[in-house]
């Protein structure tokens, strides 16, 4: 059985310009490749669109001494909770989105009609309990959690990884939905481009002279939602919290000054760097704040020379970002080749590396 999706990343910003690509369900990666760096890698020349095929570990040969990898060190929360209503034991599912205060979170829940203001729920045989404080206009809830001891310890005990809905296989190891360099807890979804790296590979790159630096952007589910507006410029991105350390700013400036290439690992890293540069007249400065930057074809990049990313869902802002960086026609061609060559798609899928030669 084949599924048909519409790719509509239009140079004009209109949904009327679209591209059709046909996927087989087998293209939806259900489980991560082992080892991590044995996923496939499509290398794309940003200037010409020329494509070469290899594996992710080939990145050690592709990157040059003096290049800089910038990575998102956000760590995914085990943000999916299954529990029951205290009053009568009926089922409830919570998905944590964003912290609003001390043990206060904005969440998505289902079934929503069970979660009225004042309703109380229990998770993990009482390890965590929660009370609904507010129902927002979009249907999300603001809830107060209660537990003995540290909230994140309790969440680790009872929560599950918030895998995308197209992944049906149960994840055996929670760490496989974390990057090996994840540190700052707070994401509702993984920055998946970084899932391909191993600690050994990062060490090899460092020994070659490929430096590494970090940003933090806590990924929200809004990043992955499809654009529904006929005019893509009317789409509103959800705001996400980011941190850009002074050390990363320094490394980027030094790399640029020495003729090296600044390569973002993932669209979240890209959005962090470009958001800060956009807010500061093209310059990077140490920053801590929120961004809802929407990068689509026509955007002028201010920081990036290269981008490592996965193959994304159609009708998402992520594929628009890739089209902005690589170019619409070259992106569409790359996706057509990926389908023909049976690359694995989405969170646990294969990767592309876009670099100027």
PDB file of N, CA and C in Angstrom, residues 13 29 92 138 144 172 177 200 231 247 304:
ATOM      1  N   UNK A  13       5.656  31.162  -1.710  1.00  0.00           N
ATOM      2  CA  UNK A  13       5.023  31.143  -0.403  1.00  0.00           C
ATOM      3  C   UNK A  13       3.585  30.677  -0.460  1.00  0.00           C
ATOM      4  N   UNK A  29      10.801   4.969   9.344  1.00  0.00           N
ATOM      5  CA  UNK A  29      11.666   4.218  10.247  1.00  0.00           C
ATOM      6  C   UNK A  29      10.978   4.011  11.589  1.00  0.00           C
ATOM      7  N   UNK A  92      -6.600   8.297  31.400  1.00  0.00           N
ATOM      8  CA  UNK A  92      -6.194   9.621  30.919  1.00  0.00           C
ATOM      9  C   UNK A  92      -4.758   9.536  30.415  1.00  0.00           C
ATOM     10  N   UNK A 138      -7.019  26.774  23.158  1.00  0.00           N
ATOM     11  CA  UNK A 138      -6.644  25.761  22.168  1.00  0.00           C
ATOM     12  C   UNK A 138      -6.874  24.337  22.664  1.00  0.00           C
ATOM     13  N   UNK A 144      -1.164  21.351  37.796  1.00  0.00           N
ATOM     14  CA  UNK A 144      -0.221  21.349  38.915  1.00  0.00           C
ATOM     15  C   UNK A 144       0.059  19.907  39.289  1.00  0.00           C
ATOM     16  N   UNK A 172      12.763   0.137  23.273  1.00  0.00           N
ATOM     17  CA  UNK A 172      13.284  -0.714  24.337  1.00  0.00           C
ATOM     18  C   UNK A 172      14.224   0.026  25.279  1.00  0.00           C
ATOM     19  N   UNK A 177      16.318   7.601  22.241  1.00  0.00           N
ATOM     20  CA  UNK A 177      15.628   8.815  21.799  1.00  0.00           C
ATOM     21  C   UNK A 177      16.278  10.039  22.451  1.00  0.00           C
ATOM     22  N   UNK A 200      32.238   7.906  20.232  1.00  0.00           N
ATOM     23  CA  UNK A 200      33.494   7.579  19.540  1.00  0.00           C
ATOM     24  C   UNK A 200      33.652   8.430  18.277  1.00  0.00           C
ATOM     25  N   UNK A 231      -1.521  30.459   2.406  1.00  0.00           N
ATOM     26  CA  UNK A 231      -0.322  31.286   2.309  1.00  0.00           C
ATOM     27  C   UNK A 231       0.563  30.943   3.494  1.00  0.00           C
ATOM     28  N   UNK A 247      30.585  30.844  24.909  1.00  0.00           N
ATOM     29  CA  UNK A 247      31.636  29.988  24.354  1.00  0.00           C
ATOM     30  C   UNK A 247      31.306  29.571  22.923  1.00  0.00           C
ATOM     31  N   UNK A 304      24.878  30.074   9.102  1.00  0.00           N
ATOM     32  CA  UNK A 304      25.194  28.715   8.672  1.00  0.00           C
ATOM     33  C   UNK A 304      25.932  28.642   7.347  1.00  0.00           C
TER      34      UNK A 304
END
